[in-house]
Amino acid sequence: MPWSTGCRGSCGRLARATAMAVPLALSTLGIWSITLGPDAGATTPGIAFHVSAPSTATAGARIAVAITAVDAHGNPVAGYQGAQRLTFSGPARSPDSTAPSYPPTIAFSGGTGYATVSLTDAQTTTLTATQGPITGTSAPIAVSPASAATLYASTPPTPTAGVATVLNVTATDAYGNLATNSDGTLHFSSSAPYAVLPTHGSLTAGIGSAGLSLETSGPQTLTVTDTVEPTLTATFKPVLTATTPTVTVRPAAAATFELRAPNRAVADTATRFTVTAFDAFGNVATGYAGAVQFASSDPSAKLPSDGTLTRGAGTFPVTFGTAGNQGITATDPTNSLINTAATVIVGAAPATTFHLTTPATATVGDSFDLTITARDAHGTTTGYAGAVHVASSDPSVMLPPESGLTRGAGTLPVVFETAGPETLTVTDPAEPAVTATTRIMVSPASPALFQAYAPASVKAGTPTTITVTALDAFGNVATGYSGTVRLAGTDPSATLPSDAVLTRGTGTFRITFKTAGPQTVTVTDPADPLIATGATIAVGQRTATL
């Protein structure tokens, strides 16, 4: 039956019927086809959109979204067709404010149209399509971040030279979303020539951090590069001011501590570390009012007493006493699950003395090693690299010039020339209080010659005494000499002693000359003719006896 000005059964409002055919149930048998205009959705009740989108998407990537006009029973409205303007809503802008991309119009055919959409915010969202009262919303769409495009590095704006700080690194995609799909390896560099930087760092789900220390004052830069993706790099220059954003989220109860300590410290020098309480979601537990108890693997460490945190954080001093890798822990004594630990590389304290090592004894003329070790008050070898001066009680000793130590230690050659108990003293010329002395017993060398002592003149027939001493090449009495001494002379009538052994290098002999005039006495070692000497004595006439 053709449509007339009358209305059979129930019918809706119709207006400008030019572009759409919508099946309606009328009172007479059969299907009546009604042609509706472009704004049919505004005048035809019961029509909705069914929005079908992929369950996952990548930020910035295009996805196809199917939009179908359906009646109240879910059947496609085949007459909904042609170019239609729809309004889209739901997905948010990306962190860098890039808006989602939607088509200006959609071509519908048989009730269905396809829209190419680009979402930029990495989160789970839904997409709603609207045209007047006609609307529809998709199932949730999980939007993942795109590949990492930028690294951001940040650190406290005004770090103190020599005090450890933390560099935080974040990887984002081209839309400012955290690149949770980035697990790169980081390399660090700085304009500070004496910066203490970690060897490497890593990104886990787009986030990384590293402890470091800048030791050169003035404006400095820190550069972070992803070694897997070298195009990803970030340079951070500390500034003089910084703005802290306002946070309105109230944290939960404290669940753990975080302890931030410098990578390195020096024994006997106070350093500071920070303890922060966090809730289970990583927020600072600003309301935490419990106590913090400290312990260390260093038995000589001077630790703070139990302390409290202010708005969830506190800074505390510690003075390590033992060099090496030392651990420090912070624990809530009422809840052992709230704890944390850190390891600090502790360097030795400044040198307070030298430790000297020598042989127990030495021999005149023989070189031996003097080992010098700079130690701190705890007996730990330091990294001392200054010059040392060596002095001795032996005025003839052969000593090296002032020398520097390497990593707090050094070995120098020494040659004594004087026998007997001698000393070696090592001093830091710049710090005279840093000194040490060692004693060593110096033995004479092997005998090199004899020395004979006799009176200048004697009377013939009168016994006289001659003293013989064995000397080494440096003039020391060869106390260890055990050879045989033989005396001979130019007076064939002289009474000479038998061969004899010296006692500790010295012996006394009696001789009687019989012939007047200058006479010579020769002292030799029969086994070593090189050890010899002679003495000339004037022998006078025997006095007549009446």
PDB file of C-alpha atoms in Angstrom, residues 10 33 70 136 171 185 191 253 275 314 316 352-353 403 467 477 509:
ATOM      1  CA  SER A  10       1.954   3.310  15.185  1.00  0.00           C
ATOM      2  CA  SER A  33       9.979   1.288   3.742  1.00  0.00           C
ATOM      3  CA  VAL A  70      20.983  -0.854  14.612  1.00  0.00           C
ATOM      4  CA  GLY A 136      27.168   3.824  20.906  1.00  0.00           C
ATOM      5  CA  ALA A 171      61.846   6.792  28.098  1.00  0.00           C
ATOM      6  CA  THR A 185      71.049  -0.388  28.492  1.00  0.00           C
ATOM      7  CA  SER A 191      81.013  17.494  31.602  1.00  0.00           C
ATOM      8  CA  ALA A 253      50.167   3.312  54.948  1.00  0.00           C
ATOM      9  CA  VAL A 275      65.449   7.018  54.205  1.00  0.00           C
ATOM     10  CA  GLY A 314      64.634  11.704  56.756  1.00  0.00           C
ATOM     11  CA  PHE A 316      70.808  10.729  58.698  1.00  0.00           C
ATOM     12  CA  THR A 352      98.058   8.744  59.934  1.00  0.00           C
ATOM     13  CA  THR A 353     101.216   6.638  59.920  1.00  0.00           C
ATOM     14  CA  SER A 403     109.719   9.062  46.264  1.00  0.00           C
ATOM     15  CA  THR A 467     146.717  -5.544  68.445  1.00  0.00           C
ATOM     16  CA  VAL A 477     135.270  -4.472  62.612  1.00  0.00           C
ATOM     17  CA  PHE A 509     149.763 -10.681  70.431  1.00  0.00           C
TER      18      PHE A 509
END
